[in-house]
Structures are given as structure tokens and as C-alpha cells.
PDB file of C-alpha atoms and ligand atoms in Angstrom:
ATOM      1  CA  MET A 282    -287.746-100.267 157.326  1.00  0.00           C
ATOM      2  CA  PRO A 283    -290.486 -97.683 156.814  1.00  0.00           C
ATOM      3  CA  THR A 284    -293.871 -98.955 158.008  1.00  0.00           C
ATOM      4  CA  GLU A 285    -295.573 -98.606 154.677  1.00  0.00           C
ATOM      5  CA  PHE A 286    -294.150 -99.514 151.347  1.00  0.00           C
ATOM      6  CA  PRO A 287    -294.155 -96.368 149.140  1.00  0.00           C
ATOM      7  CA  THR A 288    -296.233 -96.278 145.990  1.00  0.00           C
ATOM      8  CA  GLN A 289    -294.744 -93.138 144.549  1.00  0.00           C
ATOM      9  CA  ALA A 290    -291.529 -91.105 144.767  1.00  0.00           C
ATOM     10  CA  GLN A 291    -289.801 -88.321 142.982  1.00  0.00           C
ATOM     11  CA  CYS A 292    -286.731 -90.511 142.527  1.00  0.00           C
ATOM     12  CA  VAL A 293    -286.253 -94.255 142.886  1.00  0.00           C
ATOM     13  CA  ILE A 294    -282.643 -95.522 143.046  1.00  0.00           C
ATOM     14  CA  ILE A 295    -282.109 -99.222 142.269  1.00  0.00           C
ATOM     15  CA  GLY A 296    -279.249-100.625 144.361  1.00  0.00           C
ATOM     16  CA  GLY A 297    -278.098 -99.967 147.920  1.00  0.00           C
ATOM     17  CA  GLY A 298    -274.349-100.108 147.336  1.00  0.00           C
ATOM     18  CA  SER A 299    -271.850 -97.294 147.695  1.00  0.00           C
ATOM     19  CA  LEU A 300    -273.096 -95.524 144.607  1.00  0.00           C
ATOM     20  CA  GLY A 301    -276.831 -95.817 145.295  1.00  0.00           C
ATOM     21  CA  CYS A 302    -276.420 -94.465 148.817  1.00  0.00           C
ATOM     22  CA  ASN A 303    -274.050 -91.747 147.519  1.00  0.00           C
ATOM     23  CA  ILE A 304    -276.669 -90.651 144.951  1.00  0.00           C
ATOM     24  CA  ALA A 305    -279.414 -90.562 147.646  1.00  0.00           C
ATOM     25  CA  TYR A 306    -277.123 -88.639 149.954  1.00  0.00           C
ATOM     26  CA  HIS A 307    -276.386 -86.000 147.317  1.00  0.00           C
ATOM     27  CA  LEU A 308    -279.929 -85.716 145.908  1.00  0.00           C
ATOM     28  CA  THR A 309    -281.266 -85.024 149.404  1.00  0.00           C
ATOM     29  CA  LYS A 310    -278.433 -82.563 149.996  1.00  0.00           C
ATOM     30  CA  LEU A 311    -279.624 -80.793 146.865  1.00  0.00           C
ATOM     31  CA  GLY A 312    -283.068 -80.482 148.384  1.00  0.00           C
ATOM     32  CA  MET A 313    -284.882 -83.543 147.039  1.00  0.00           C
ATOM     33  CA  THR A 314    -286.658 -85.284 149.940  1.00  0.00           C
ATOM     34  CA  ASP A 315    -288.850 -87.847 148.208  1.00  0.00           C
ATOM     35  CA  VAL A 316    -286.043 -90.283 147.382  1.00  0.00           C
ATOM     36  CA  VAL A 317    -286.334 -94.068 147.691  1.00  0.00           C
ATOM     37  CA  VAL A 318    -283.380 -96.473 147.580  1.00  0.00           C
ATOM     38  CA  LEU A 319    -284.322-100.095 146.905  1.00  0.00           C
ATOM     39  CA  GLU A 320    -281.843-102.840 147.787  1.00  0.00           C
ATOM     40  CA  ARG A 321    -282.721-106.483 147.008  1.00  0.00           C
ATOM     41  CA  ASP A 322    -280.636-107.833 149.914  1.00  0.00           C
ATOM     42  CA  LYS A 323    -278.817-105.753 152.554  1.00  0.00           C
ATOM     43  CA  LEU A 324    -276.945-102.465 151.973  1.00  0.00           C
ATOM     44  CA  THR A 325    -273.411-103.052 150.636  1.00  0.00           C
ATOM     45  CA  SER A 326    -274.121-106.770 149.910  1.00  0.00           C
ATOM     46  CA  GLY A 327    -273.143-106.370 146.258  1.00  0.00           C
ATOM     47  CA  THR A 328    -269.498-105.479 145.447  1.00  0.00           C
ATOM     48  CA  THR A 329    -269.197-102.644 147.957  1.00  0.00           C
ATOM     49  CA  TRP A 330    -268.344-104.854 150.933  1.00  0.00           C
ATOM     50  CA  HIS A 331    -265.456-106.387 148.938  1.00  0.00           C
ATOM     51  CA  ALA A 332    -263.698-103.105 148.380  1.00  0.00           C
ATOM     52  CA  ALA A 333    -260.278-102.507 149.911  1.00  0.00           C
ATOM     53  CA  GLY A 334    -261.527 -99.004 150.756  1.00  0.00           C
ATOM     54  CA  GLU A 335    -258.489 -97.184 149.452  1.00  0.00           C
ATOM     55  CA  ILE A 336    -259.154 -93.511 149.066  1.00  0.00           C
ATOM     56  CA  VAL A 337    -256.353 -92.711 146.670  1.00  0.00           C
ATOM     57  CA  PRO A 338    -256.026 -91.049 143.264  1.00  0.00           C
ATOM     58  CA  ALA A 339    -254.643 -92.804 140.221  1.00  0.00           C
ATOM     59  CA  VAL A 340    -252.670 -90.585 137.826  1.00  0.00           C
ATOM     60  CA  LEU A 341    -255.507 -88.190 136.991  1.00  0.00           C
ATOM     61  CA  GLY A 342    -255.338 -86.391 133.685  1.00  0.00           C
ATOM     62  CA  SER A 343    -258.176 -83.864 133.691  1.00  0.00           C
ATOM     63  CA  GLU A 344    -259.346 -81.006 135.816  1.00  0.00           C
ATOM     64  CA  TRP A 345    -262.750 -82.554 136.570  1.00  0.00           C
ATOM     65  CA  GLU A 346    -261.193 -85.864 137.704  1.00  0.00           C
ATOM     66  CA  CYS A 347    -259.056 -83.929 140.197  1.00  0.00           C
ATOM     67  CA  GLU A 348    -262.043 -81.922 141.449  1.00  0.00           C
ATOM     68  CA  LEU A 349    -264.190 -85.080 141.751  1.00  0.00           C
ATOM     69  CA  TYR A 350    -261.434 -86.978 143.518  1.00  0.00           C
ATOM     70  CA  THR A 351    -260.732 -84.162 145.995  1.00  0.00           C
ATOM     71  CA  TYR A 352    -264.415 -83.686 146.648  1.00  0.00           C
ATOM     72  CA  GLY A 353    -264.873 -87.433 147.317  1.00  0.00           C
ATOM     73  CA  ARG A 354    -261.859 -87.679 149.580  1.00  0.00           C
ATOM     74  CA  ASN A 355    -262.936 -84.662 151.670  1.00  0.00           C
ATOM     75  CA  LEU A 356    -266.499 -85.919 151.790  1.00  0.00           C
ATOM     76  CA  ILE A 357    -265.374 -89.334 153.193  1.00  0.00           C
ATOM     77  CA  ALA A 358    -262.931 -87.697 155.604  1.00  0.00           C
ATOM     78  CA  GLY A 359    -265.725 -85.546 157.124  1.00  0.00           C
ATOM     79  CA  LEU A 360    -268.601 -87.967 156.937  1.00  0.00           C
ATOM     80  CA  GLU A 361    -268.259 -89.388 160.441  1.00  0.00           C
ATOM     81  CA  GLU A 362    -268.394 -85.941 162.029  1.00  0.00           C
ATOM     82  CA  GLU A 363    -271.330 -84.943 159.848  1.00  0.00           C
ATOM     83  CA  THR A 364    -273.496 -87.990 160.255  1.00  0.00           C
ATOM     84  CA  GLY A 365    -272.419 -89.409 163.667  1.00  0.00           C
ATOM     85  CA  GLN A 366    -271.880 -92.801 161.984  1.00  0.00           C
ATOM     86  CA  ALA A 367    -268.306 -94.169 162.241  1.00  0.00           C
ATOM     87  CA  THR A 368    -266.767 -94.682 158.780  1.00  0.00           C
ATOM     88  CA  GLY A 369    -263.369 -96.167 159.632  1.00  0.00           C
ATOM     89  CA  PHE A 370    -261.543 -93.518 157.583  1.00  0.00           C
ATOM     90  CA  ARG A 371    -257.873 -93.372 158.477  1.00  0.00           C
ATOM     91  CA  GLN A 372    -255.479 -90.870 156.894  1.00  0.00           C
ATOM     92  CA  VAL A 373    -252.451 -93.198 156.621  1.00  0.00           C
ATOM     93  CA  GLY A 374    -251.027 -91.752 153.425  1.00  0.00           C
ATOM     94  CA  TYR A 375    -250.273 -93.431 150.140  1.00  0.00           C
ATOM     95  CA  ILE A 376    -247.028 -94.291 148.289  1.00  0.00           C
ATOM     96  CA  GLN A 377    -246.668 -94.766 144.532  1.00  0.00           C
ATOM     97  CA  PRO A 378    -243.278 -96.271 143.652  1.00  0.00           C
ATOM     98  CA  ALA A 379    -241.703 -95.997 140.204  1.00  0.00           C
ATOM     99  CA  ASP A 380    -239.506 -98.908 139.225  1.00  0.00           C
ATOM    100  CA  THR A 381    -238.719 -97.760 135.674  1.00  0.00           C
ATOM    101  CA  PRO A 382    -237.691 -94.406 134.216  1.00  0.00           C
ATOM    102  CA  GLU A 383    -240.893 -94.437 132.114  1.00  0.00           C
ATOM    103  CA  ARG A 384    -243.122 -94.933 135.175  1.00  0.00           C
ATOM    104  CA  LEU A 385    -241.246 -92.178 137.017  1.00  0.00           C
ATOM    105  CA  GLU A 386    -241.765 -89.789 134.072  1.00  0.00           C
ATOM    106  CA  GLU A 387    -245.495 -90.680 134.040  1.00  0.00           C
ATOM    107  CA  LEU A 388    -245.792 -90.016 137.788  1.00  0.00           C
ATOM    108  CA  ARG A 389    -243.853 -86.711 137.568  1.00  0.00           C
ATOM    109  CA  ARG A 390    -246.037 -85.502 134.734  1.00  0.00           C
ATOM    110  CA  GLY A 391    -249.181 -86.570 136.640  1.00  0.00           C
ATOM    111  CA  ALA A 392    -247.836 -84.828 139.780  1.00  0.00           C
ATOM    112  CA  ALA A 393    -247.183 -81.573 137.951  1.00  0.00           C
ATOM    113  CA  PHE A 394    -250.797 -81.601 136.597  1.00  0.00           C
ATOM    114  CA  MET A 395    -252.520 -82.775 139.781  1.00  0.00           C
ATOM    115  CA  ARG A 396    -250.718 -80.271 141.996  1.00  0.00           C
ATOM    116  CA  ARG A 397    -252.187 -77.453 139.968  1.00  0.00           C
ATOM    117  CA  PHE A 398    -255.630 -78.696 141.105  1.00  0.00           C
ATOM    118  CA  GLY A 399    -254.739 -78.937 144.838  1.00  0.00           C
ATOM    119  CA  ILE A 400    -253.773 -82.606 145.202  1.00  0.00           C
ATOM    120  CA  GLU A 401    -250.806 -82.732 147.597  1.00  0.00           C
ATOM    121  CA  MET A 402    -247.912 -85.098 146.795  1.00  0.00           C
ATOM    122  CA  HIS A 403    -244.185 -85.150 147.269  1.00  0.00           C
ATOM    123  CA  GLU A 404    -241.387 -87.007 145.396  1.00  0.00           C
ATOM    124  CA  ILE A 405    -239.391 -89.055 147.885  1.00  0.00           C
ATOM    125  CA  THR A 406    -236.375 -91.343 147.753  1.00  0.00           C
ATOM    126  CA  PRO A 407    -236.586 -95.146 148.070  1.00  0.00           C
ATOM    127  CA  LEU A 408    -235.090 -94.725 151.561  1.00  0.00           C
ATOM    128  CA  GLU A 409    -237.780 -92.288 152.609  1.00  0.00           C
ATOM    129  CA  ALA A 410    -240.436 -94.695 151.170  1.00  0.00           C
ATOM    130  CA  ALA A 411    -238.963 -97.523 153.273  1.00  0.00           C
ATOM    131  CA  GLU A 412    -239.037 -95.299 156.353  1.00  0.00           C
ATOM    132  CA  ARG A 413    -242.729 -94.665 155.865  1.00  0.00           C
ATOM    133  CA  PHE A 414    -243.559 -98.270 154.987  1.00  0.00           C
ATOM    134  CA  PRO A 415    -240.887-100.543 156.534  1.00  0.00           C
ATOM    135  CA  VAL A 416    -242.395-103.833 155.308  1.00  0.00           C
ATOM    136  CA  GLY A 417    -242.227-102.675 151.671  1.00  0.00           C
ATOM    137  CA  ASP A 418    -239.450-103.773 149.312  1.00  0.00           C
ATOM    138  CA  PHE A 419    -238.200-100.677 147.515  1.00  0.00           C
ATOM    139  CA  SER A 420    -234.933-102.229 146.268  1.00  0.00           C
ATOM    140  CA  ASP A 421    -235.974-101.716 142.595  1.00  0.00           C
ATOM    141  CA  THR A 422    -237.544 -98.287 143.211  1.00  0.00           C
ATOM    142  CA  ILE A 423    -235.981 -95.280 141.500  1.00  0.00           C
ATOM    143  CA  ALA A 424    -238.142 -92.722 143.295  1.00  0.00           C
ATOM    144  CA  ALA A 425    -241.665 -92.672 144.742  1.00  0.00           C
ATOM    145  CA  PHE A 426    -244.475 -90.252 145.381  1.00  0.00           C
ATOM    146  CA  TRP A 427    -245.960 -89.699 148.828  1.00  0.00           C
ATOM    147  CA  TYR A 428    -249.538 -88.476 149.270  1.00  0.00           C
ATOM    148  CA  PRO A 429    -250.016 -87.448 152.925  1.00  0.00           C
ATOM    149  CA  LEU A 430    -253.741 -86.796 152.837  1.00  0.00           C
ATOM    150  CA  GLU A 431    -254.954 -90.108 151.452  1.00  0.00           C
ATOM    151  CA  GLY A 432    -255.909 -93.227 153.352  1.00  0.00           C
ATOM    152  CA  ARG A 433    -258.365 -96.022 153.796  1.00  0.00           C
ATOM    153  CA  THR A 434    -261.949 -96.273 154.858  1.00  0.00           C
ATOM    154  CA  ASN A 435    -264.353 -99.061 155.735  1.00  0.00           C
ATOM    155  CA  PRO A 436    -266.615 -99.294 152.679  1.00  0.00           C
ATOM    156  CA  VAL A 437    -269.542-100.855 154.616  1.00  0.00           C
ATOM    157  CA  ASP A 438    -269.528 -98.249 157.354  1.00  0.00           C
ATOM    158  CA  THR A 439    -268.962 -95.405 154.879  1.00  0.00           C
ATOM    159  CA  THR A 440    -271.963 -96.540 152.871  1.00  0.00           C
ATOM    160  CA  GLN A 441    -274.038 -96.788 156.088  1.00  0.00           C
ATOM    161  CA  ALA A 442    -273.007 -93.209 156.869  1.00  0.00           C
ATOM    162  CA  LEU A 443    -274.136 -92.034 153.431  1.00  0.00           C
ATOM    163  CA  ALA A 444    -277.444 -93.831 153.918  1.00  0.00           C
ATOM    164  CA  ARG A 445    -277.829 -92.242 157.377  1.00  0.00           C
ATOM    165  CA  GLY A 446    -277.154 -88.775 155.890  1.00  0.00           C
ATOM    166  CA  ALA A 447    -279.810 -89.433 153.176  1.00  0.00           C
ATOM    167  CA  ARG A 448    -282.379 -90.767 155.680  1.00  0.00           C
ATOM    168  CA  SER A 449    -281.857 -87.767 157.963  1.00  0.00           C
ATOM    169  CA  ARG A 450    -282.997 -85.582 155.061  1.00  0.00           C
ATOM    170  CA  GLY A 451    -286.087 -87.685 154.279  1.00  0.00           C
ATOM    171  CA  ALA A 452    -284.904 -90.481 151.982  1.00  0.00           C
ATOM    172  CA  LYS A 453    -286.321 -93.948 152.457  1.00  0.00           C
ATOM    173  CA  VAL A 454    -283.690 -96.690 152.214  1.00  0.00           C
ATOM    174  CA  ILE A 455    -285.416-100.055 151.918  1.00  0.00           C
ATOM    175  CA  GLU A 456    -283.729-103.434 152.073  1.00  0.00           C
ATOM    176  CA  ASP A 457    -284.935-106.857 150.891  1.00  0.00           C
ATOM    177  CA  VAL A 458    -286.841-105.413 147.939  1.00  0.00           C
ATOM    178  CA  SER A 459    -285.942-106.584 144.422  1.00  0.00           C
ATOM    179  CA  VAL A 460    -286.699-104.503 141.352  1.00  0.00           C
ATOM    180  CA  ARG A 461    -288.099-106.761 138.637  1.00  0.00           C
ATOM    181  CA  ARG A 462    -288.267-104.190 135.898  1.00  0.00           C
ATOM    182  CA  ILE A 463    -288.384-100.523 135.084  1.00  0.00           C
ATOM    183  CA  LEU A 464    -291.795 -99.248 134.026  1.00  0.00           C
ATOM    184  CA  THR A 465    -291.742 -97.110 130.878  1.00  0.00           C
ATOM    185  CA  GLU A 466    -294.218 -94.922 128.971  1.00  0.00           C
ATOM    186  CA  ASN A 467    -293.413 -93.321 125.632  1.00  0.00           C
ATOM    187  CA  GLY A 468    -289.802 -94.364 125.948  1.00  0.00           C
ATOM    188  CA  ARG A 469    -289.402 -92.769 129.356  1.00  0.00           C
ATOM    189  CA  ALA A 470    -288.975 -94.383 132.814  1.00  0.00           C
ATOM    190  CA  VAL A 471    -292.054 -93.774 134.995  1.00  0.00           C
ATOM    191  CA  GLY A 472    -291.403 -96.136 137.894  1.00  0.00           C
ATOM    192  CA  VAL A 473    -290.415 -99.609 138.890  1.00  0.00           C
ATOM    193  CA  GLU A 474    -292.088-102.951 139.488  1.00  0.00           C
ATOM    194  CA  THR A 475    -290.717-104.725 142.574  1.00  0.00           C
ATOM    195  CA  ASP A 476    -291.470-107.998 144.358  1.00  0.00           C
ATOM    196  CA  GLN A 477    -293.472-105.891 146.861  1.00  0.00           C
ATOM    197  CA  GLY A 478    -295.440-103.768 144.451  1.00  0.00           C
ATOM    198  CA  ARG A 479    -295.111-100.816 142.098  1.00  0.00           C
ATOM    199  CA  ILE A 480    -293.614 -97.456 142.728  1.00  0.00           C
ATOM    200  CA  THR A 481    -294.281 -94.654 140.261  1.00  0.00           C
ATOM    201  CA  ALA A 482    -291.472 -92.148 140.014  1.00  0.00           C
ATOM    202  CA  GLU A 483    -290.385 -89.058 138.038  1.00  0.00           C
ATOM    203  CA  HIS A 484    -286.821 -90.390 137.904  1.00  0.00           C
ATOM    204  CA  VAL A 485    -285.384 -93.858 138.085  1.00  0.00           C
ATOM    205  CA  VAL A 486    -281.616 -94.299 138.664  1.00  0.00           C
ATOM    206  CA  ILE A 487    -279.932 -97.623 137.974  1.00  0.00           C
ATOM    207  CA  ALA A 488    -277.147 -97.993 140.573  1.00  0.00           C
ATOM    208  CA  ALA A 489    -277.079-101.792 140.631  1.00  0.00           C
ATOM    209  CA  GLY A 490    -273.381-102.130 139.940  1.00  0.00           C
ATOM    210  CA  MET A 491    -272.486-105.180 137.856  1.00  0.00           C
ATOM    211  CA  TRP A 492    -276.172-106.084 137.727  1.00  0.00           C
ATOM    212  CA  SER A 493    -277.080-102.822 136.046  1.00  0.00           C
ATOM    213  CA  ARG A 494    -276.602-104.205 132.556  1.00  0.00           C
ATOM    214  CA  GLU A 495    -279.352-106.821 132.931  1.00  0.00           C
ATOM    215  CA  ILE A 496    -281.762-104.334 134.595  1.00  0.00           C
ATOM    216  CA  GLY A 497    -281.107-101.883 131.757  1.00  0.00           C
ATOM    217  CA  ALA A 498    -281.496-104.552 129.082  1.00  0.00           C
ATOM    218  CA  ARG A 499    -284.991-105.447 130.414  1.00  0.00           C
ATOM    219  CA  ALA A 500    -285.934-101.810 129.678  1.00  0.00           C
ATOM    220  CA  GLY A 501    -284.266-101.770 126.330  1.00  0.00           C
ATOM    221  CA  ILE A 502    -281.258 -99.746 127.516  1.00  0.00           C
ATOM    222  CA  ASN A 503    -277.748-100.906 126.589  1.00  0.00           C
ATOM    223  CA  LEU A 504    -275.338-100.444 129.466  1.00  0.00           C
ATOM    224  CA  PRO A 505    -271.856-101.572 128.384  1.00  0.00           C
ATOM    225  CA  LEU A 506    -270.776-102.962 131.753  1.00  0.00           C
ATOM    226  CA  GLN A 507    -268.688-106.061 132.265  1.00  0.00           C
ATOM    227  CA  ALA A 508    -267.617-107.489 135.635  1.00  0.00           C
ATOM    228  CA  ALA A 509    -263.887-108.161 136.013  1.00  0.00           C
ATOM    229  CA  GLU A 510    -261.909-109.987 138.672  1.00  0.00           C
ATOM    230  CA  HIS A 511    -259.901-107.798 140.991  1.00  0.00           C
ATOM    231  CA  TYR A 512    -257.520-108.659 143.866  1.00  0.00           C
ATOM    232  CA  TYR A 513    -256.032-107.121 146.946  1.00  0.00           C
ATOM    233  CA  LEU A 514    -254.170-108.232 150.046  1.00  0.00           C
ATOM    234  CA  ILE A 515    -254.613-107.185 153.628  1.00  0.00           C
ATOM    235  CA  THR A 516    -252.157-108.641 156.099  1.00  0.00           C
ATOM    236  CA  GLU A 517    -252.198-109.041 159.795  1.00  0.00           C
ATOM    237  CA  GLN A 518    -249.566-107.046 161.664  1.00  0.00           C
ATOM    238  CA  LEU A 519    -246.114-108.160 160.489  1.00  0.00           C
TER     239      LEU A 519
HETATM  240  C1  FAD B  72    -261.905-106.595 145.313  1.00  0.00           C
HETATM  241  C2  FAD B  72    -262.328-105.199 145.158  1.00  0.00           C
HETATM  242  C3  FAD B  72    -261.551-104.141 145.646  1.00  0.00           C
HETATM  243  C4  FAD B  72    -261.932-102.805 145.499  1.00  0.00           C
HETATM  244  N1  FAD B  72    -261.196-101.798 146.072  1.00  0.00           N
HETATM  245  C5  FAD B  72    -261.563-100.511 145.925  1.00  0.00           C
HETATM  246  C6  FAD B  72    -260.819 -99.458 146.605  1.00  0.00           C
HETATM  247  O1  FAD B  72    -259.847 -99.724 147.296  1.00  0.00           O
HETATM  248  N2  FAD B  72    -261.265 -98.190 146.475  1.00  0.00           N
HETATM  249  C7  FAD B  72    -262.376 -97.890 145.705  1.00  0.00           C
HETATM  250  O2  FAD B  72    -262.731 -96.736 145.611  1.00  0.00           O
HETATM  251  N3  FAD B  72    -263.067 -98.882 145.093  1.00  0.00           N
HETATM  252  C8  FAD B  72    -262.699-100.166 145.230  1.00  0.00           C
HETATM  253  N4  FAD B  72    -263.403-101.147 144.579  1.00  0.00           N
HETATM  254  C9  FAD B  72    -264.520-100.738 143.730  1.00  0.00           C
HETATM  255  C10 FAD B  72    -265.794-100.474 144.548  1.00  0.00           C
HETATM  256  O3  FAD B  72    -266.022-101.545 145.442  1.00  0.00           O
HETATM  257  C11 FAD B  72    -266.993-100.350 143.620  1.00  0.00           C
HETATM  258  O4  FAD B  72    -266.721 -99.378 142.607  1.00  0.00           O
HETATM  259  C12 FAD B  72    -268.222 -99.906 144.347  1.00  0.00           C
HETATM  260  O5  FAD B  72    -268.411-100.621 145.527  1.00  0.00           O
HETATM  261  C13 FAD B  72    -269.420-100.148 143.417  1.00  0.00           C
HETATM  262  O6  FAD B  72    -270.564 -99.735 144.114  1.00  0.00           O
HETATM  263  P1  FAD B  72    -271.956 -99.865 143.441  1.00  0.00           P
HETATM  264  O7  FAD B  72    -272.937 -99.221 144.384  1.00  0.00           O
HETATM  265  O8  FAD B  72    -271.918 -99.351 142.030  1.00  0.00           O
HETATM  266  O9  FAD B  72    -272.226-101.438 143.276  1.00  0.00           O
HETATM  267  P2  FAD B  72    -272.638-102.538 144.345  1.00  0.00           P
HETATM  268  O10 FAD B  72    -271.974-102.380 145.678  1.00  0.00           O
HETATM  269  O11 FAD B  72    -272.461-103.849 143.693  1.00  0.00           O
HETATM  270  O12 FAD B  72    -274.153-102.230 144.637  1.00  0.00           O
HETATM  271  C14 FAD B  72    -275.214-102.561 143.704  1.00  0.00           C
HETATM  272  C15 FAD B  72    -276.322-103.079 144.536  1.00  0.00           C
HETATM  273  O13 FAD B  72    -277.464-103.288 143.696  1.00  0.00           O
HETATM  274  C16 FAD B  72    -278.209-104.364 144.232  1.00  0.00           C
HETATM  275  N5  FAD B  72    -279.082-104.862 143.206  1.00  0.00           N
HETATM  276  C17 FAD B  72    -278.783-105.559 142.117  1.00  0.00           C
HETATM  277  N6  FAD B  72    -279.847-105.881 141.389  1.00  0.00           N
HETATM  278  C18 FAD B  72    -280.910-105.348 142.078  1.00  0.00           C
HETATM  279  C19 FAD B  72    -282.357-105.347 141.855  1.00  0.00           C
HETATM  280  N7  FAD B  72    -282.880-105.943 140.825  1.00  0.00           N
HETATM  281  N8  FAD B  72    -283.144-104.749 142.780  1.00  0.00           N
HETATM  282  C20 FAD B  72    -282.603-104.125 143.898  1.00  0.00           C
HETATM  283  N9  FAD B  72    -281.260-104.112 144.117  1.00  0.00           N
HETATM  284  C21 FAD B  72    -280.431-104.721 143.244  1.00  0.00           C
HETATM  285  C22 FAD B  72    -277.152-105.351 144.674  1.00  0.00           C
HETATM  286  O14 FAD B  72    -277.632-106.266 145.663  1.00  0.00           O
HETATM  287  C23 FAD B  72    -276.073-104.423 145.242  1.00  0.00           C
HETATM  288  O15 FAD B  72    -276.115-104.271 146.632  1.00  0.00           O
HETATM  289  C24 FAD B  72    -263.071-102.486 144.763  1.00  0.00           C
HETATM  290  C25 FAD B  72    -263.892-103.553 144.280  1.00  0.00           C
HETATM  291  C26 FAD B  72    -263.496-104.839 144.426  1.00  0.00           C
HETATM  292  C27 FAD B  72    -264.411-105.959 143.901  1.00  0.00           C
END
């Protein structure tokens, strides 16, 4: 916690999840030092801590998606060395099986496109998939794609590393501060009102995840966000 609560900043970011800390990390990397992240609870306490932490591409269909994905993957892979904060990133690879001819065609088309933009993947047989992932059932698999560079990270530690990178370049990351509303003048954001006082700012970024919609609505902004249930399974060693 900084000793004094700031009263002004160039940029205030609402929300200390993966995205809020990512934005602070990148703004400070671009040279902005007067950045404040406000988190109403603890960093990652929103949805970020739930994440499985898979660093994997879906079937990407545009050049910018491929660039963005590759940038993010490389950023996370190198973050521990850069910041000194352990992230838990492990390059364990990723398998996408195709159980129908249609799915295989989709994956092959995606592969042809994504390879052009530097994403490495290889078509493998069900047997090769089973060798790489022995507990998997590939009895219905026609063929699979193997991505050797992908893996898994710890979302909490990775976010802490992003926050540490931002702090090292001057950002203030403040926990236990709730933003009540965005202050506006002439239809433009000029700061935030929090439960600990006001901060005037040139820029206000809403990075409050599934709570962004209600924060936006209080300022007359329509953010079409809807939370949806999502599942994953992590086993103990089998
Ligand atoms: C079960 C599950 C599995 C997932 N698996 C993956 C995966 O494998 N790979 C992947 O890339 N993604 C995955 N995701 C998605 C990923 O977790 C999210 O996209 C990401 O964490 C969203 O980050 P965020 O910063 O936008 O939101 P959040 O982490 O929710 O952060 C928003 C923050 O804003 C704060 N906040 C809200 N209101 C206020 C306020 N008024 N004032 C101050 N702070 C406020 C909240 O407390 C919260 O900490 C998964 C998600 C879930 C739920």
C-alpha cells in the first residue's frame, strides 16, 4: 500500500484482475508512470483466480488474433525472468483432437492459416496423442494437433508478476479500495469516486471483469457483458 492515497493520476484502472494489471504493466512499459490500479478486494480475487491458466490458442481466424496470441504467450513465458516473480508457467504442450471429419477439416484449415503467422503445430496420429498424454482416451480420434510451445500458468502468480512489473515502473496498485462511480464532465470521464476519496484522472479504464457492466451503467455507458458459467477439471496424479 502506498502511504498516501493519491488524489490525481494520469490513468486510473478500475479492477486488479489479470486485465487491470496487464493494462498497468503495458501502459508503464509505454512510458506512462502515473498509473493507479484500484482493486476493491485483493488482486485476482474476481474471476482471475478461478482460471485454469491454459495458455493455448483456439482456432484463430485473423492475423491480429495470431499476433496477439503469440505476443501474450511469449510475454507470460518470459515474465518470471523479467520481473523476478514466479509465474508458474510450464510449457507442457497442448493437444487438440478431432473426432469427426468436419472437426479435422476445421483444425487443418486453422493450422494452415495460423502457421503462416508463426504458431507452431503438428498433425499427429491418435497413437502419438496417446503417447504424449497417456491418460487420454483417443479411441474416437481421427487425428490430432500438437502444439509444443503452449502450456499452463498460475493465473494468480502471473497477475502478481504483471503488477510487480507495473509497480517497478512507477504504478500504484492499491487493494481494498472500491470505486463507487466514474466522475464525468461534458460527457467525458475525469476521475473516480472511491470509498476512500476522489481521484481525478485524464483517463479511466474499466477493467472490472463481469462487474464492468454495472460500473459502466452508473456512468451511462452500455457495456454488453454477461457472466456465463464455465468448467474445468484438474486431477491429482493418476
Ligand atoms: C473457470 C474459469 C476458467 C478459466 N480458464 C481460463 C484459461 O484456462 N485461460 C485463460 O486465458 N482464461 C481463462 N479464464 C478466463 C480468465 O479467467 C478471465 O478472462 C480473466 O481472469 C478476466 O480477468 P479480468 O481482469 O477481466 O476480470 P477479474 O479477474 O474478474 O478482475 C476484475 C476485478 O475488478 C474488481 N472490481 C469489481 N468492481 C470493482 C469496483 N467497483 N472497484 C474496484 N474494483 C472492482 C474485482 O474485485 C476483480 O478483482 C477462465 C475463467 C474461468 C471462470
